mmCIF file of C-alpha atoms in Angstrom:
data_model
loop_
_atom_site.group_PDB
_atom_site.id
_atom_site.type_symbol
_atom_site.label_atom_id
_atom_site.label_comp_id
_atom_site.label_asym_id
_atom_site.label_seq_id
_atom_site.Cartn_x
_atom_site.Cartn_y
_atom_site.Cartn_z
ATOM 1 C CA ASP G 263 0.000 0.000 0.000
ATOM 2 C CA SER G 264 1.580 3.253 -1.193
ATOM 3 C CA GLY G 265 -0.549 5.445 1.055
ATOM 4 C CA VAL G 266 -2.080 7.228 -1.940
ATOM 5 C CA THR G 267 -5.821 6.696 -2.254
ATOM 6 C CA GLN G 268 -8.012 7.230 -5.276
ATOM 7 C CA THR G 269 -11.770 7.110 -5.721
ATOM 8 C CA PRO G 270 -13.719 5.771 -7.400
ATOM 9 C CA LYS G 271 -11.944 2.602 -8.486
ATOM 10 C CA HIS G 272 -14.165 2.180 -11.518
ATOM 11 C CA LEU G 273 -16.304 4.653 -13.427
ATOM 12 C CA ILE G 274 -18.589 3.991 -16.369
ATOM 13 C CA THR G 275 -20.179 6.919 -18.128
ATOM 14 C CA ALA G 276 -21.416 8.096 -21.501
ATOM 15 C CA THR G 277 -19.917 10.346 -24.122
ATOM 16 C CA GLY G 278 -20.468 14.024 -23.466
ATOM 17 C CA GLN G 279 -20.634 13.581 -19.712
ATOM 18 C CA ARG G 280 -18.409 15.040 -17.010
ATOM 19 C CA VAL G 281 -16.709 13.121 -14.205
ATOM 20 C CA THR G 282 -14.528 13.939 -11.227
ATOM 21 C CA LEU G 283 -11.733 11.718 -10.004
ATOM 22 C CA ARG G 284 -10.400 12.167 -6.502
ATOM 23 C CA CYS G 285 -6.975 11.596 -5.013
ATOM 24 C CA SER G 286 -5.619 11.815 -1.482
ATOM 25 C CA PRO G 287 -1.815 11.952 -1.320
ATOM 26 C CA ARG G 288 0.377 10.209 1.223
ATOM 27 C CA SER G 289 0.343 11.871 4.597
ATOM 28 C CA GLY G 290 2.681 14.856 4.503
ATOM 29 C CA ASP G 291 3.162 14.875 0.726
ATOM 30 C CA LEU G 292 2.696 18.273 -0.843
ATOM 31 C CA SER G 293 2.874 17.381 -4.519
ATOM 32 C CA VAL G 294 0.239 15.568 -6.537
ATOM 33 C CA TYR G 295 0.647 14.363 -10.106
ATOM 34 C CA TRP G 296 -1.956 12.984 -12.489
ATOM 35 C CA TYR G 297 -1.139 10.442 -15.192
ATOM 36 C CA GLN G 298 -3.216 8.752 -17.871
ATOM 37 C CA GLN G 299 -2.489 5.191 -18.942
ATOM 38 C CA SER G 300 -3.866 3.848 -22.187
ATOM 39 C CA LEU G 301 -2.851 0.874 -24.289
ATOM 40 C CA ASP G 302 -1.577 2.945 -27.180
ATOM 41 C CA GLN G 303 0.033 5.860 -25.305
ATOM 42 C CA GLY G 304 1.340 4.168 -22.183
ATOM 43 C CA LEU G 305 1.713 6.244 -19.013
ATOM 44 C CA GLN G 306 1.502 9.933 -19.812
ATOM 45 C CA PHE G 307 1.944 12.837 -17.424
ATOM 46 C CA LEU G 308 -1.046 15.179 -17.296
ATOM 47 C CA ILE G 309 -0.530 17.777 -14.594
ATOM 48 C CA GLN G 310 1.264 18.487 -11.302
ATOM 49 C CA TYR G 311 0.134 20.473 -8.277
ATOM 50 C CA TYR G 312 2.289 21.541 -5.380
ATOM 51 C CA ASN G 313 0.748 22.813 -2.165
ATOM 52 C CA GLY G 314 -2.395 23.986 -3.928
ATOM 53 C CA GLU G 315 -0.808 25.565 -6.964
ATOM 54 C CA GLU G 316 -0.383 24.250 -10.459
ATOM 55 C CA ARG G 317 3.301 23.465 -11.012
ATOM 56 C CA ALA G 318 3.517 21.849 -14.436
ATOM 57 C CA LYS G 319 1.359 20.713 -17.315
ATOM 58 C CA GLY G 320 1.906 17.810 -19.622
ATOM 59 C CA ASN G 321 -0.295 16.303 -22.296
ATOM 60 C CA ILE G 322 -3.535 17.428 -20.710
ATOM 61 C CA LEU G 323 -6.499 18.234 -22.920
ATOM 62 C CA GLU G 324 -8.351 21.518 -22.511
ATOM 63 C CA ARG G 325 -11.453 19.502 -21.593
ATOM 64 C CA PHE G 326 -9.579 18.279 -18.517
ATOM 65 C CA SER G 327 -8.790 20.326 -15.440
ATOM 66 C CA ALA G 328 -7.527 19.690 -11.958
ATOM 67 C CA GLN G 329 -7.169 21.384 -8.632
ATOM 68 C CA GLN G 330 -5.551 20.749 -5.277
ATOM 69 C CA PHE G 331 -7.411 21.771 -2.152
ATOM 70 C CA PRO G 332 -6.099 23.198 1.149
ATOM 71 C CA ASP G 333 -6.168 19.726 2.709
ATOM 72 C CA LEU G 334 -3.923 18.663 -0.230
ATOM 73 C CA HIS G 335 -6.354 16.248 -1.827
ATOM 74 C CA SER G 336 -6.744 16.710 -5.553
ATOM 75 C CA GLU G 337 -9.492 16.300 -8.090
ATOM 76 C CA LEU G 338 -9.210 15.706 -11.813
ATOM 77 C CA ASN G 339 -12.226 16.874 -13.787
ATOM 78 C CA LEU G 340 -12.870 15.376 -17.196
ATOM 79 C CA SER G 341 -15.611 16.959 -19.286
ATOM 80 C CA SER G 342 -17.244 16.437 -22.685
ATOM 81 C CA LEU G 343 -15.998 12.893 -22.484
ATOM 82 C CA GLU G 344 -15.126 11.007 -25.635
ATOM 83 C CA LEU G 345 -14.643 7.301 -26.251
ATOM 84 C CA GLY G 346 -10.909 7.848 -26.467
ATOM 85 C CA ASP G 347 -10.809 9.141 -22.896
ATOM 86 C CA SER G 348 -11.342 5.613 -21.638
ATOM 87 C CA ALA G 349 -8.188 4.800 -19.717
ATOM 88 C CA LEU G 350 -6.667 4.269 -16.304
ATOM 89 C CA TYR G 351 -6.044 7.506 -14.443
ATOM 90 C CA PHE G 352 -3.388 7.486 -11.770
ATOM 91 C CA CYS G 353 -2.526 9.937 -9.104
ATOM 92 C CA ALA G 354 0.940 10.007 -7.576
ATOM 93 C CA SER G 355 2.339 12.043 -4.738
ATOM 94 C CA SER G 356 5.745 13.114 -3.590
ATOM 95 C CA ALA G 357 6.916 14.800 -0.433
ATOM 96 C CA ASN G 358 8.520 17.993 -1.523
ATOM 97 C CA PRO G 359 9.998 18.860 -4.892
ATOM 98 C CA SER G 360 12.453 21.139 -3.156
ATOM 99 C CA GLY G 361 13.532 18.488 -0.695
ATOM 100 C CA GLY G 362 16.172 16.914 -2.864
ATOM 101 C CA LYS G 363 15.771 13.995 -5.205
ATOM 102 C CA ARG G 364 14.373 11.643 -2.570
ATOM 103 C CA GLY G 365 11.657 14.183 -1.862
ATOM 104 C CA GLU G 366 10.671 14.057 -5.516
ATOM 105 C CA THR G 367 10.180 10.285 -5.663
ATOM 106 C CA GLN G 368 6.612 9.584 -6.693
ATOM 107 C CA TYR G 369 4.332 6.970 -5.176
ATOM 108 C CA PHE G 370 1.263 5.917 -7.121
ATOM 109 C CA GLY G 371 -2.299 5.262 -6.108
ATOM 110 C CA PRO G 372 -4.336 2.262 -7.305
ATOM 111 C CA GLY G 373 -5.932 4.242 -10.129
ATOM 112 C CA THR G 374 -9.407 4.911 -11.457
ATOM 113 C CA ARG G 375 -10.504 2.932 -14.459
ATOM 114 C CA LEU G 376 -12.707 5.110 -16.651
ATOM 115 C CA LEU G 377 -14.871 3.590 -19.348
ATOM 116 C CA VAL G 378 -16.717 5.939 -21.677
ATOM 117 C CA LEU G 379 -19.521 4.287 -23.656
ATOM 118 C CA GLY O 257 10.390 15.705 -26.007
ATOM 119 C CA GLN O 258 12.241 13.067 -24.072
ATOM 120 C CA GLN O 259 11.619 9.460 -25.030
ATOM 121 C CA LEU O 260 12.529 6.268 -23.276
ATOM 122 C CA ASN O 261 13.231 3.043 -25.124
ATOM 123 C CA GLN O 262 12.620 0.061 -22.892
ATOM 124 C CA SER O 263 13.559 -3.444 -23.912
ATOM 125 C CA PRO O 264 12.646 -6.143 -24.234
ATOM 126 C CA GLN O 265 8.915 -5.580 -24.719
ATOM 127 C CA SER O 266 8.158 -8.980 -23.237
ATOM 128 C CA MET O 267 9.939 -11.948 -21.731
ATOM 129 C CA PHE O 268 8.830 -15.488 -21.086
ATOM 130 C CA ILE O 269 11.135 -17.332 -18.699
ATOM 131 C CA GLN O 270 11.289 -20.364 -16.471
ATOM 132 C CA GLU O 271 11.117 -20.056 -12.704
ATOM 133 C CA GLY O 272 14.603 -19.708 -11.260
ATOM 134 C CA GLU O 273 16.076 -17.918 -14.252
ATOM 135 C CA ASP O 274 17.627 -14.481 -14.080
ATOM 136 C CA VAL O 275 16.088 -11.570 -15.977
ATOM 137 C CA SER O 276 17.562 -8.391 -17.347
ATOM 138 C CA MET O 277 15.797 -5.397 -18.866
ATOM 139 C CA ASN O 278 16.993 -1.930 -19.736
ATOM 140 C CA CYS O 279 16.015 1.565 -20.702
ATOM 141 C CA THR O 280 17.794 4.108 -22.843
ATOM 142 C CA SER O 281 16.995 7.747 -23.318
ATOM 143 C CA SER O 282 17.713 10.348 -25.948
ATOM 144 C CA SER O 283 18.597 12.811 -23.197
ATOM 145 C CA ILE O 284 19.800 12.757 -19.618
ATOM 146 C CA PHE O 285 17.864 12.220 -16.432
ATOM 147 C CA ASN O 286 18.843 13.014 -12.852
ATOM 148 C CA THR O 287 16.852 10.159 -11.369
ATOM 149 C CA TRP O 288 15.927 6.728 -12.675
ATOM 150 C CA LEU O 289 13.100 4.724 -11.169
ATOM 151 C CA TRP O 290 11.830 1.209 -11.718
ATOM 152 C CA TYR O 291 8.180 0.359 -11.068
ATOM 153 C CA LYS O 292 6.193 -2.854 -11.286
ATOM 154 C CA GLN O 293 2.534 -2.874 -12.225
ATOM 155 C CA ASP O 294 0.146 -5.760 -11.677
ATOM 156 C CA PRO O 295 -3.080 -5.930 -13.724
ATOM 157 C CA GLY O 296 -5.605 -3.351 -12.556
ATOM 158 C CA GLU O 297 -3.220 -1.866 -9.998
ATOM 159 C CA GLY O 298 -1.049 1.194 -9.796
ATOM 160 C CA PRO O 299 2.721 1.157 -10.409
ATOM 161 C CA VAL O 300 4.651 0.128 -7.316
ATOM 162 C CA LEU O 301 8.097 1.593 -6.786
ATOM 163 C CA LEU O 302 10.816 -1.073 -6.770
ATOM 164 C CA ILE O 303 14.076 0.842 -6.889
ATOM 165 C CA ALA O 304 15.068 4.501 -7.094
ATOM 166 C CA LEU O 305 18.477 5.600 -8.396
ATOM 167 C CA TYR O 306 19.705 9.111 -7.700
ATOM 168 C CA LYS O 307 23.342 9.226 -8.829
ATOM 169 C CA ALA O 308 25.062 8.369 -12.073
ATOM 170 C CA GLY O 309 26.869 5.061 -11.685
ATOM 171 C CA GLU O 310 24.810 4.069 -8.644
ATOM 172 C CA LEU O 311 24.121 0.365 -8.223
ATOM 173 C CA THR O 312 21.250 -0.433 -5.861
ATOM 174 C CA SER O 313 19.710 -3.695 -4.717
ATOM 175 C CA ASN O 314 16.326 -4.516 -3.257
ATOM 176 C CA GLY O 315 16.203 -8.218 -2.428
ATOM 177 C CA ARG O 316 16.552 -10.136 -5.671
ATOM 178 C CA LEU O 317 16.372 -6.927 -7.697
ATOM 179 C CA THR O 318 19.407 -4.924 -8.746
ATOM 180 C CA ALA O 319 19.358 -1.748 -10.781
ATOM 181 C CA GLN O 320 22.018 0.607 -12.060
ATOM 182 C CA PHE O 321 22.007 4.235 -13.108
ATOM 183 C CA GLY O 322 24.160 4.531 -16.229
ATOM 184 C CA ILE O 323 27.253 6.713 -16.162
ATOM 185 C CA THR O 324 26.024 8.744 -19.127
ATOM 186 C CA ARG O 325 22.727 9.353 -17.252
ATOM 187 C CA LYS O 326 20.922 8.203 -20.387
ATOM 188 C CA ASP O 327 20.326 4.593 -19.427
ATOM 189 C CA SER O 328 19.466 2.187 -16.641
ATOM 190 C CA PHE O 329 19.045 -1.536 -16.243
ATOM 191 C CA LEU O 330 17.116 -3.786 -13.891
ATOM 192 C CA ASN O 331 18.100 -7.351 -13.079
ATOM 193 C CA ILE O 332 15.934 -9.890 -11.300
ATOM 194 C CA SER O 333 17.703 -12.962 -10.000
ATOM 195 C CA ALA O 334 16.184 -16.385 -9.390
ATOM 196 C CA SER O 335 12.748 -15.398 -10.699
ATOM 197 C CA ILE O 336 9.609 -16.689 -8.991
ATOM 198 C CA PRO O 337 5.996 -16.789 -10.221
ATOM 199 C CA SER O 338 5.008 -13.648 -8.310
ATOM 200 C CA ASP O 339 7.523 -11.660 -10.370
ATOM 201 C CA VAL O 340 4.967 -11.759 -13.169
ATOM 202 C CA GLY O 341 3.836 -8.288 -14.196
ATOM 203 C CA ILE O 342 4.796 -5.264 -16.228
ATOM 204 C CA TYR O 343 8.011 -3.491 -15.312
ATOM 205 C CA PHE O 344 8.392 0.170 -16.172
ATOM 206 C CA CYS O 345 11.435 2.347 -16.134
ATOM 207 C CA ALA O 346 10.919 6.050 -15.534
ATOM 208 C CA GLY O 347 13.244 8.987 -15.813
ATOM 209 C CA GLN O 348 12.960 12.186 -13.865
ATOM 210 C CA LEU O 349 14.720 15.447 -14.566
ATOM 211 C CA SER O 350 14.580 17.191 -11.229
ATOM 212 C CA GLY O 351 15.220 20.810 -10.669
ATOM 213 C CA GLY O 352 13.284 23.699 -12.115
ATOM 214 C CA SER O 353 9.542 23.482 -11.776
ATOM 215 C CA ASN O 354 8.645 20.242 -13.517
ATOM 216 C CA TYR O 355 9.230 16.932 -11.798
ATOM 217 C CA LYS O 356 7.193 14.793 -14.135
ATOM 218 C CA LEU O 357 8.140 11.200 -14.828
ATOM 219 C CA THR O 358 8.771 10.010 -18.370
ATOM 220 C CA PHE O 359 7.945 6.321 -18.646
ATOM 221 C CA GLY O 360 9.150 3.559 -20.892
ATOM 222 C CA LYS O 361 6.552 1.384 -22.621
ATOM 223 C CA GLY O 362 7.106 -1.449 -20.159
ATOM 224 C CA THR O 363 8.448 -5.006 -20.157
ATOM 225 C CA LEU O 364 5.868 -7.737 -19.698
ATOM 226 C CA LEU O 365 7.399 -10.561 -17.676
ATOM 227 C CA THR O 366 5.881 -14.024 -17.625
ATOM 228 C CA VAL O 367 7.375 -16.675 -15.353
ATOM 229 C CA ASN O 368 6.609 -20.296 -16.050
ATOM 230 C CA PRO O 369 6.539 -22.349 -12.813
#
């Protein structure tokens, strides 16, 4: 158990809908990262938050957004869903990006499997 | 952008055999990480490497951070059935504001009892 929790574990929805995925980082971790895993693209970085602020963006679509709350949990919002958005979505957390390399090591949650029909 | 080439894509071995897999990059990383992913689960960190040339072990697993900082390998000795899964290498370029991980495509390991 990495200490990172994600809910829900599975999500089935229809095209055009909007969903919210939730992540709670390990206790004390300030950074949260979101990744998408699909068969054709592999694990792709979406976005990073540090202590409530957006730190970096990767291959995140404009239909997707995220935020990190004062209690450090994070939510990933996916809207106007398309069939191609079906994937595993992982959250990872790390202690402190400024705390040296060991503080940057990322630990992953169990993921949310999203199926868009 | 940075790309990682991980090989082999898959391996089918007998229990007790040793396994070796590696990753190469077109550019340097400051940290190399190896994760294992079981079906339907999240990647689990196996070994983290923080210095070029570093050789680190975790039980039957040994990994090295290449001197050029563009490659890393993972060895598994005396494989057992529970080693089955997908192994991913990941590179991290720390410093600045972006600490994202760049992942290889994975090595699918099958162990025949």
